[in-house]
């Protein structure tokens, strides 16, 4: 029998929902009792686990930074009592939570897997049991000591994952980083892609909600669209630009972005392409952004960039300190 002890936190999400007149809704008490009835989870290869169902089950569309903090604090509370952690979570914002936890859980030396399902675990053809079974098997037999996301037989680095399919079982991808584990007939671990083992003491960082704007550029975008957002009390703005980081060289847009820089607003350049990275030196239109104070997000996902901004803006850092760390690889979120 496997001696690994696993803490499963059920935060909400499709995996534990039941149908109602208004669509799927979280069902308090259901997940724990249902898992207890499954013979597959009593096999000797499966580690011992307990299920903690949150008092307020969350549809992940309602997930907030306060919920990220709740999950991180829950892991902290039980960190020394369990060998691994599995977070059951809704798919809509799963990659955001995985990214946030990767920054909040410093010197993590135990596996943390976030998973869920596209069909409730009690439903016909559900993917939920396979995702949970594989997650339990991996933390017991192939423990990868970082925040990861498991879905459809693949384990991704949490802060490299993104939801790429709205209604398919292959709901998640890692466009700019290799998959960590392929769980087929054989378990294939990409050891070269894993994070280096931490050396320091485990620590949970606190974050506070930050006002952050996100603008996707499009042909003919009015400067007023960007200007109206920058008039709000935002601490950062993510620009989803064309190709390798290009934007219209409209003087009004560039003036607005430079004024934001002078006001201490972080402006981050991410490509709106599914994969690839920003290179603001490639074209004059990208270079113009760099000259007015926009910084490169390299190949970060939107989820990782947003979570990283929340994390850094919650720390006692100067404006320049945040800018510098946004361009550094902190927890495997950037390829440099």
mmCIF file of C-alpha atoms in Angstrom:
data_model
loop_
_atom_site.group_PDB
_atom_site.id
_atom_site.type_symbol
_atom_site.label_atom_id
_atom_site.label_comp_id
_atom_site.label_asym_id
_atom_site.label_seq_id
_atom_site.Cartn_x
_atom_site.Cartn_y
_atom_site.Cartn_z
ATOM 1 C CA UNK A 1 0.000 0.000 0.000
ATOM 2 C CA UNK A 2 1.234 3.473 -0.843
ATOM 3 C CA UNK A 3 2.051 5.531 2.249
ATOM 4 C CA UNK A 4 1.726 8.975 0.660
ATOM 5 C CA UNK A 5 -0.824 11.183 2.385
ATOM 6 C CA UNK A 6 -2.742 13.634 0.184
ATOM 7 C CA UNK A 7 -4.876 16.634 1.067
ATOM 8 C CA UNK A 8 -7.633 17.285 -1.478
ATOM 9 C CA UNK A 9 -9.283 20.695 -1.340
ATOM 10 C CA UNK A 10 -12.573 20.909 -3.202
ATOM 11 C CA UNK A 11 -13.075 24.587 -3.973
ATOM 12 C CA UNK A 12 -16.002 24.137 -6.351
ATOM 13 C CA UNK A 13 -16.240 23.812 -10.098
ATOM 14 C CA UNK A 14 -17.894 21.487 -12.577
ATOM 15 C CA UNK A 15 -16.308 18.318 -11.205
ATOM 16 C CA UNK A 16 -18.591 18.307 -8.147
ATOM 17 C CA UNK A 17 -21.668 19.999 -9.581
ATOM 18 C CA UNK A 18 -25.173 18.593 -9.982
ATOM 19 C CA UNK A 19 -27.811 19.603 -12.540
ATOM 20 C CA UNK A 20 -30.518 22.076 -11.546
ATOM 21 C CA UNK A 21 -33.304 23.993 -13.276
ATOM 22 C CA UNK A 22 -30.802 26.793 -13.864
ATOM 23 C CA UNK A 23 -27.917 24.640 -15.096
ATOM 24 C CA UNK A 24 -25.069 23.009 -13.182
ATOM 25 C CA UNK A 25 -24.568 24.289 -9.633
ATOM 26 C CA UNK A 26 -22.160 23.331 -6.806
ATOM 27 C CA UNK A 27 -23.681 20.741 -4.472
ATOM 28 C CA UNK A 28 -22.436 20.958 -0.851
ATOM 29 C CA UNK A 29 -21.535 17.590 0.638
ATOM 30 C CA UNK A 30 -21.713 15.699 -2.627
ATOM 31 C CA UNK A 31 -18.034 15.428 -3.546
ATOM 32 C CA UNK A 32 -16.834 13.841 -0.301
ATOM 33 C CA UNK A 33 -19.596 11.243 -0.201
ATOM 34 C CA UNK A 34 -19.291 10.403 -3.891
ATOM 35 C CA UNK A 35 -15.534 9.871 -3.772
ATOM 36 C CA UNK A 36 -15.958 7.684 -0.710
ATOM 37 C CA UNK A 37 -18.222 5.384 -2.734
ATOM 38 C CA UNK A 38 -15.765 4.755 -5.583
ATOM 39 C CA UNK A 39 -13.882 1.422 -5.455
ATOM 40 C CA UNK A 40 -11.210 2.769 -7.826
ATOM 41 C CA UNK A 41 -10.004 5.131 -5.116
ATOM 42 C CA UNK A 42 -9.533 2.272 -2.655
ATOM 43 C CA UNK A 43 -6.944 0.416 -4.724
ATOM 44 C CA UNK A 44 -3.536 -0.041 -3.059
ATOM 45 C CA UNK A 45 -1.763 2.045 -5.713
ATOM 46 C CA UNK A 46 -3.826 5.073 -4.739
ATOM 47 C CA UNK A 47 -2.491 7.052 -1.763
ATOM 48 C CA UNK A 48 -4.490 7.790 1.344
ATOM 49 C CA UNK A 49 -6.344 11.078 1.025
ATOM 50 C CA UNK A 50 -8.789 13.274 2.837
ATOM 51 C CA UNK A 51 -11.228 15.672 1.189
ATOM 52 C CA UNK A 52 -11.804 19.142 2.579
ATOM 53 C CA UNK A 53 -14.837 20.734 0.997
ATOM 54 C CA UNK A 54 -14.846 24.510 1.252
ATOM 55 C CA UNK A 55 -17.760 26.040 3.124
ATOM 56 C CA UNK A 56 -18.502 28.287 0.173
ATOM 57 C CA UNK A 57 -18.161 26.362 -3.071
ATOM 58 C CA UNK A 58 -17.062 28.633 -5.888
ATOM 59 C CA UNK A 59 -18.055 28.610 -9.523
ATOM 60 C CA UNK A 60 -14.632 29.442 -10.904
ATOM 61 C CA UNK A 61 -16.040 32.326 -12.957
ATOM 62 C CA UNK A 62 -16.415 34.015 -9.547
ATOM 63 C CA UNK A 63 -12.813 33.305 -8.489
ATOM 64 C CA UNK A 64 -10.951 36.314 -7.048
ATOM 65 C CA UNK A 65 -7.483 37.019 -5.622
ATOM 66 C CA UNK A 66 -9.048 36.626 -2.164
ATOM 67 C CA UNK A 67 -9.868 33.042 -3.094
ATOM 68 C CA UNK A 68 -6.282 32.495 -4.260
ATOM 69 C CA UNK A 69 -5.199 33.629 -0.811
ATOM 70 C CA UNK A 70 -7.688 31.271 0.824
ATOM 71 C CA UNK A 71 -6.300 28.308 -1.118
ATOM 72 C CA UNK A 72 -2.674 29.284 -0.416
ATOM 73 C CA UNK A 73 -3.410 29.697 3.294
ATOM 74 C CA UNK A 74 -5.166 26.317 3.328
ATOM 75 C CA UNK A 75 -2.047 24.676 1.901
ATOM 76 C CA UNK A 76 0.082 26.516 4.456
ATOM 77 C CA UNK A 77 -2.115 25.321 7.323
ATOM 78 C CA UNK A 78 -1.774 21.668 6.306
ATOM 79 C CA UNK A 79 1.657 21.790 4.671
ATOM 80 C CA UNK A 80 3.523 19.773 7.298
ATOM 81 C CA UNK A 81 0.763 17.181 7.751
ATOM 82 C CA UNK A 82 0.508 15.921 4.176
ATOM 83 C CA UNK A 83 2.889 14.865 1.428
ATOM 84 C CA UNK A 84 0.973 16.375 -1.477
ATOM 85 C CA UNK A 85 -1.986 18.594 -2.325
ATOM 86 C CA UNK A 86 -4.676 18.372 -4.985
ATOM 87 C CA UNK A 87 -6.956 21.339 -5.630
ATOM 88 C CA UNK A 88 -10.282 20.547 -7.319
ATOM 89 C CA UNK A 89 -11.247 23.666 -9.216
ATOM 90 C CA UNK A 90 -13.463 24.931 -12.017
ATOM 91 C CA UNK A 91 -11.848 25.033 -15.433
ATOM 92 C CA UNK A 92 -12.724 28.601 -16.429
ATOM 93 C CA UNK A 93 -10.113 30.226 -14.194
ATOM 94 C CA UNK A 94 -8.023 27.188 -13.287
ATOM 95 C CA UNK A 95 -4.937 28.486 -15.105
ATOM 96 C CA UNK A 96 -5.186 31.819 -13.257
ATOM 97 C CA UNK A 97 -5.232 30.059 -9.874
ATOM 98 C CA UNK A 98 -2.392 27.735 -10.881
ATOM 99 C CA UNK A 99 -0.334 30.742 -11.947
ATOM 100 C CA UNK A 100 -1.090 32.698 -8.785
ATOM 101 C CA UNK A 101 -0.186 29.806 -6.487
ATOM 102 C CA UNK A 102 3.117 29.332 -8.306
ATOM 103 C CA UNK A 103 4.156 32.810 -7.147
ATOM 104 C CA UNK A 104 2.563 32.720 -3.712
ATOM 105 C CA UNK A 105 4.028 29.368 -2.599
ATOM 106 C CA UNK A 106 7.725 30.112 -2.268
ATOM 107 C CA UNK A 107 10.208 27.242 -1.867
ATOM 108 C CA UNK A 108 7.476 24.678 -2.446
ATOM 109 C CA UNK A 109 8.917 21.218 -1.824
ATOM 110 C CA UNK A 110 5.735 19.160 -2.242
ATOM 111 C CA UNK A 111 3.489 18.471 -5.230
ATOM 112 C CA UNK A 112 0.479 20.731 -5.744
ATOM 113 C CA UNK A 113 -1.783 19.661 -8.614
ATOM 114 C CA UNK A 114 -4.842 21.606 -9.721
ATOM 115 C CA UNK A 115 -7.428 19.646 -11.657
ATOM 116 C CA UNK A 116 -11.127 19.414 -12.395
ATOM 117 C CA UNK A 117 -13.362 18.323 -15.242
ATOM 118 C CA UNK A 118 -15.487 19.411 -18.164
ATOM 119 C CA UNK A 119 -18.341 17.059 -17.181
ATOM 120 C CA UNK A 120 -19.359 16.526 -13.518
ATOM 121 C CA UNK A 121 -17.770 13.450 -11.986
ATOM 122 C CA UNK A 122 -21.166 11.811 -11.498
ATOM 123 C CA UNK A 123 -22.152 12.360 -15.135
ATOM 124 C CA UNK A 124 -22.065 9.927 -18.008
ATOM 125 C CA UNK A 125 -18.722 10.167 -19.874
ATOM 126 C CA UNK A 126 -17.202 12.396 -17.195
ATOM 127 C CA UNK A 127 -13.515 13.154 -17.440
ATOM 128 C CA UNK A 128 -13.420 13.968 -13.735
ATOM 129 C CA UNK A 129 -12.530 10.574 -12.313
ATOM 130 C CA UNK A 130 -9.649 10.044 -14.758
ATOM 131 C CA UNK A 131 -8.238 13.480 -13.948
ATOM 132 C CA UNK A 132 -8.463 12.867 -10.204
ATOM 133 C CA UNK A 133 -7.155 9.292 -10.360
ATOM 134 C CA UNK A 134 -4.163 10.329 -12.440
ATOM 135 C CA UNK A 135 -3.442 13.267 -10.137
ATOM 136 C CA UNK A 136 -3.488 10.976 -7.101
ATOM 137 C CA UNK A 137 -1.292 8.432 -8.859
ATOM 138 C CA UNK A 138 1.234 11.050 -9.952
ATOM 139 C CA UNK A 139 1.684 12.697 -6.543
ATOM 140 C CA UNK A 140 2.271 9.260 -5.027
ATOM 141 C CA UNK A 141 4.546 7.686 -7.634
ATOM 142 C CA UNK A 142 5.952 10.623 -9.644
ATOM 143 C CA UNK A 143 5.963 13.560 -7.218
ATOM 144 C CA UNK A 144 6.747 16.789 -9.068
ATOM 145 C CA UNK A 145 7.395 19.481 -6.508
ATOM 146 C CA UNK A 146 5.879 22.543 -8.087
ATOM 147 C CA UNK A 147 2.430 23.913 -8.837
ATOM 148 C CA UNK A 148 1.051 22.003 -11.806
ATOM 149 C CA UNK A 149 -2.214 21.520 -13.666
ATOM 150 C CA UNK A 150 -3.418 18.081 -14.756
ATOM 151 C CA UNK A 151 -5.961 17.610 -17.507
ATOM 152 C CA UNK A 152 -6.681 14.996 -20.170
ATOM 153 C CA UNK A 153 -3.635 12.826 -19.438
ATOM 154 C CA UNK A 154 -1.172 15.709 -19.396
ATOM 155 C CA UNK A 155 0.551 17.514 -16.546
ATOM 156 C CA UNK A 156 1.459 21.141 -17.254
ATOM 157 C CA UNK A 157 3.479 23.680 -15.317
ATOM 158 C CA UNK A 158 0.779 25.760 -13.671
ATOM 159 C CA UNK A 159 2.052 29.156 -14.763
ATOM 160 C CA UNK A 160 2.530 27.963 -18.352
ATOM 161 C CA UNK A 161 -0.988 26.627 -18.778
ATOM 162 C CA UNK A 162 -3.931 28.264 -20.502
ATOM 163 C CA UNK A 163 -7.467 27.158 -21.231
ATOM 164 C CA UNK A 164 -7.511 26.599 -24.976
ATOM 165 C CA UNK A 165 -10.741 24.686 -25.598
ATOM 166 C CA UNK A 166 -14.113 25.751 -24.241
ATOM 167 C CA UNK A 167 -15.881 22.396 -24.425
ATOM 168 C CA UNK A 168 -13.313 19.702 -25.244
ATOM 169 C CA UNK A 169 -11.642 17.280 -22.869
ATOM 170 C CA UNK A 170 -8.296 18.635 -24.114
ATOM 171 C CA UNK A 171 -9.205 21.909 -22.452
ATOM 172 C CA UNK A 172 -5.694 23.072 -21.522
ATOM 173 C CA UNK A 173 -2.454 23.699 -23.359
ATOM 174 C CA UNK A 174 1.063 24.881 -22.624
ATOM 175 C CA UNK A 175 1.891 26.817 -25.792
ATOM 176 C CA UNK A 176 5.390 27.967 -24.870
ATOM 177 C CA UNK A 177 6.700 25.216 -22.597
ATOM 178 C CA UNK A 178 6.922 21.421 -22.813
ATOM 179 C CA UNK A 179 4.365 19.212 -21.099
ATOM 180 C CA UNK A 180 5.847 17.886 -17.846
ATOM 181 C CA UNK A 181 4.160 14.467 -17.878
ATOM 182 C CA UNK A 182 2.312 12.431 -20.494
ATOM 183 C CA UNK A 183 0.094 9.859 -18.778
ATOM 184 C CA UNK A 184 -0.559 7.249 -21.445
ATOM 185 C CA UNK A 185 -0.104 3.507 -21.154
ATOM 186 C CA UNK A 186 3.241 4.510 -19.683
ATOM 187 C CA UNK A 187 3.974 7.539 -17.516
ATOM 188 C CA UNK A 188 6.523 9.682 -19.354
ATOM 189 C CA UNK A 189 8.117 12.421 -17.254
ATOM 190 C CA UNK A 190 10.078 15.206 -18.929
ATOM 191 C CA UNK A 191 12.630 15.566 -16.132
ATOM 192 C CA UNK A 192 14.635 18.172 -18.052
ATOM 193 C CA UNK A 193 11.635 20.525 -17.961
ATOM 194 C CA UNK A 194 11.113 20.428 -14.184
ATOM 195 C CA UNK A 195 11.964 23.294 -11.865
ATOM 196 C CA UNK A 196 15.119 23.066 -9.763
ATOM 197 C CA UNK A 197 14.396 21.851 -6.231
ATOM 198 C CA UNK A 198 14.076 24.767 -3.782
ATOM 199 C CA UNK A 199 16.604 25.305 -1.006
ATOM 200 C CA UNK A 200 14.892 27.690 1.404
ATOM 201 C CA UNK A 201 12.071 27.380 3.900
ATOM 202 C CA UNK A 202 8.510 27.121 2.610
ATOM 203 C CA UNK A 203 6.676 30.434 2.742
ATOM 204 C CA UNK A 204 3.269 31.677 1.644
ATOM 205 C CA UNK A 205 3.129 35.236 0.320
ATOM 206 C CA UNK A 206 0.074 37.395 0.793
ATOM 207 C CA UNK A 207 -1.494 39.185 -2.127
ATOM 208 C CA UNK A 208 -4.061 41.938 -2.303
ATOM 209 C CA UNK A 209 -6.411 42.585 -5.235
ATOM 210 C CA UNK A 210 -4.901 45.008 -7.726
ATOM 211 C CA UNK A 211 -6.702 47.124 -10.338
ATOM 212 C CA UNK A 212 -5.253 45.879 -13.627
ATOM 213 C CA UNK A 213 -6.453 46.706 -17.124
ATOM 214 C CA UNK A 214 -6.243 44.377 -20.116
ATOM 215 C CA UNK A 215 -6.624 45.711 -23.676
ATOM 216 C CA UNK A 216 -6.544 43.607 -26.818
ATOM 217 C CA UNK A 217 -5.381 45.725 -29.740
ATOM 218 C CA UNK A 218 -7.258 45.542 -33.020
ATOM 219 C CA UNK A 219 -6.980 47.346 -36.357
ATOM 220 C CA UNK A 220 -8.208 50.901 -36.007
ATOM 221 C CA UNK A 221 -8.366 50.921 -32.216
ATOM 222 C CA UNK A 222 -9.161 54.391 -30.902
ATOM 223 C CA UNK A 223 -6.728 55.981 -28.455
ATOM 224 C CA UNK A 224 -9.805 56.703 -26.321
ATOM 225 C CA UNK A 225 -10.185 52.986 -25.572
ATOM 226 C CA UNK A 226 -6.751 52.926 -23.951
ATOM 227 C CA UNK A 227 -7.095 56.412 -22.509
ATOM 228 C CA UNK A 228 -10.372 55.616 -20.752
ATOM 229 C CA UNK A 229 -8.810 52.645 -18.993
ATOM 230 C CA UNK A 230 -5.753 54.631 -17.961
ATOM 231 C CA UNK A 231 -8.021 57.299 -16.482
ATOM 232 C CA UNK A 232 -9.262 54.689 -14.019
ATOM 233 C CA UNK A 233 -7.234 53.987 -10.861
ATOM 234 C CA UNK A 234 -5.227 51.147 -12.418
ATOM 235 C CA UNK A 235 -1.813 50.015 -11.211
ATOM 236 C CA UNK A 236 -0.969 48.126 -14.390
ATOM 237 C CA UNK A 237 -2.090 47.660 -17.977
ATOM 238 C CA UNK A 238 -1.561 44.558 -20.094
ATOM 239 C CA UNK A 239 -1.464 45.281 -23.822
ATOM 240 C CA UNK A 240 -2.223 42.281 -26.031
ATOM 241 C CA UNK A 241 -0.347 43.308 -29.141
ATOM 242 C CA UNK A 242 0.045 42.036 -32.683
ATOM 243 C CA UNK A 243 2.617 39.406 -33.608
ATOM 244 C CA UNK A 244 5.900 39.787 -31.753
ATOM 245 C CA UNK A 245 4.738 42.804 -29.794
ATOM 246 C CA UNK A 246 3.712 45.400 -32.330
ATOM 247 C CA UNK A 247 1.145 48.165 -31.946
ATOM 248 C CA UNK A 248 -0.070 51.081 -34.068
ATOM 249 C CA UNK A 249 2.487 53.896 -33.984
ATOM 250 C CA UNK A 250 -0.355 56.337 -33.411
ATOM 251 C CA UNK A 251 1.195 59.344 -31.625
ATOM 252 C CA UNK A 252 -1.815 59.698 -29.312
ATOM 253 C CA UNK A 253 -1.535 56.082 -28.185
ATOM 254 C CA UNK A 254 2.192 56.435 -27.576
ATOM 255 C CA UNK A 255 1.626 59.657 -25.618
ATOM 256 C CA UNK A 256 -0.958 57.914 -23.417
ATOM 257 C CA UNK A 257 1.393 55.018 -22.704
ATOM 258 C CA UNK A 258 4.294 57.340 -21.904
ATOM 259 C CA UNK A 259 2.075 59.351 -19.559
ATOM 260 C CA UNK A 260 1.092 56.082 -17.842
ATOM 261 C CA UNK A 261 4.760 55.225 -17.366
ATOM 262 C CA UNK A 262 5.414 58.661 -15.856
ATOM 263 C CA UNK A 263 2.479 58.162 -13.458
ATOM 264 C CA UNK A 264 3.935 54.870 -12.213
ATOM 265 C CA UNK A 265 1.595 52.518 -14.078
ATOM 266 C CA UNK A 266 3.196 49.267 -15.231
ATOM 267 C CA UNK A 267 2.460 48.702 -18.931
ATOM 268 C CA UNK A 268 3.209 45.157 -20.089
ATOM 269 C CA UNK A 269 3.445 43.978 -23.690
ATOM 270 C CA UNK A 270 2.122 40.466 -24.396
ATOM 271 C CA UNK A 271 1.466 38.961 -27.790
ATOM 272 C CA UNK A 272 -2.144 38.145 -28.566
ATOM 273 C CA UNK A 273 -0.891 35.132 -30.543
ATOM 274 C CA UNK A 274 -1.488 31.731 -28.964
ATOM 275 C CA UNK A 275 2.225 30.929 -28.908
ATOM 276 C CA UNK A 276 5.507 32.746 -29.398
ATOM 277 C CA UNK A 277 7.095 35.649 -27.585
ATOM 278 C CA UNK A 278 7.405 39.416 -27.622
ATOM 279 C CA UNK A 279 10.448 40.980 -29.268
ATOM 280 C CA UNK A 280 10.020 44.744 -29.249
ATOM 281 C CA UNK A 281 13.269 45.201 -31.148
ATOM 282 C CA UNK A 282 11.996 43.330 -34.190
ATOM 283 C CA UNK A 283 9.985 46.124 -35.812
ATOM 284 C CA UNK A 284 9.796 49.884 -35.447
ATOM 285 C CA UNK A 285 6.205 49.618 -34.187
ATOM 286 C CA UNK A 286 7.354 47.453 -31.297
ATOM 287 C CA UNK A 287 10.434 49.536 -30.618
ATOM 288 C CA UNK A 288 8.241 52.619 -30.261
ATOM 289 C CA UNK A 289 6.466 50.949 -27.327
ATOM 290 C CA UNK A 290 9.756 50.252 -25.595
ATOM 291 C CA UNK A 291 10.807 53.886 -25.956
ATOM 292 C CA UNK A 292 7.700 55.122 -24.099
ATOM 293 C CA UNK A 293 8.238 52.777 -21.143
ATOM 294 C CA UNK A 294 6.347 49.617 -22.078
ATOM 295 C CA UNK A 295 8.071 46.435 -20.851
ATOM 296 C CA UNK A 296 8.153 43.026 -22.498
ATOM 297 C CA UNK A 297 6.183 40.107 -21.119
ATOM 298 C CA UNK A 298 8.300 37.750 -23.247
ATOM 299 C CA UNK A 299 6.363 34.467 -23.639
ATOM 300 C CA UNK A 300 4.172 34.622 -20.539
ATOM 301 C CA UNK A 301 0.549 33.609 -20.760
ATOM 302 C CA UNK A 302 -2.029 36.254 -19.923
ATOM 303 C CA UNK A 303 -2.927 34.225 -16.835
ATOM 304 C CA UNK A 304 0.663 34.149 -15.599
ATOM 305 C CA UNK A 305 1.208 37.842 -16.332
ATOM 306 C CA UNK A 306 -1.951 38.876 -14.500
ATOM 307 C CA UNK A 307 -1.147 36.698 -11.495
ATOM 308 C CA UNK A 308 2.467 37.902 -11.429
ATOM 309 C CA UNK A 309 1.331 41.531 -11.452
ATOM 310 C CA UNK A 310 -1.044 40.867 -8.563
ATOM 311 C CA UNK A 311 1.795 39.187 -6.695
ATOM 312 C CA UNK A 312 4.489 41.814 -7.290
ATOM 313 C CA UNK A 313 2.208 44.803 -6.767
ATOM 314 C CA UNK A 314 1.295 43.309 -3.385
ATOM 315 C CA UNK A 315 4.949 43.266 -2.304
ATOM 316 C CA UNK A 316 6.888 46.226 -0.823
ATOM 317 C CA UNK A 317 8.593 46.992 -4.133
ATOM 318 C CA UNK A 318 9.253 50.249 -5.932
ATOM 319 C CA UNK A 319 7.841 50.957 -9.383
ATOM 320 C CA UNK A 320 11.201 50.103 -10.949
ATOM 321 C CA UNK A 321 11.473 47.021 -8.744
ATOM 322 C CA UNK A 322 8.182 45.677 -10.098
ATOM 323 C CA UNK A 323 9.201 46.483 -13.680
ATOM 324 C CA UNK A 324 12.487 44.634 -13.291
ATOM 325 C CA UNK A 325 10.924 41.537 -11.725
ATOM 326 C CA UNK A 326 8.183 41.393 -14.349
ATOM 327 C CA UNK A 327 10.915 40.823 -16.934
ATOM 328 C CA UNK A 328 12.700 38.170 -14.862
ATOM 329 C CA UNK A 329 11.938 34.484 -14.622
ATOM 330 C CA UNK A 330 10.794 33.923 -11.028
ATOM 331 C CA UNK A 331 9.146 30.488 -11.064
ATOM 332 C CA UNK A 332 9.520 29.091 -14.552
ATOM 333 C CA UNK A 333 6.907 31.383 -16.105
ATOM 334 C CA UNK A 334 9.253 32.957 -18.688
ATOM 335 C CA UNK A 335 11.748 31.558 -21.178
ATOM 336 C CA UNK A 336 14.800 33.825 -21.240
#
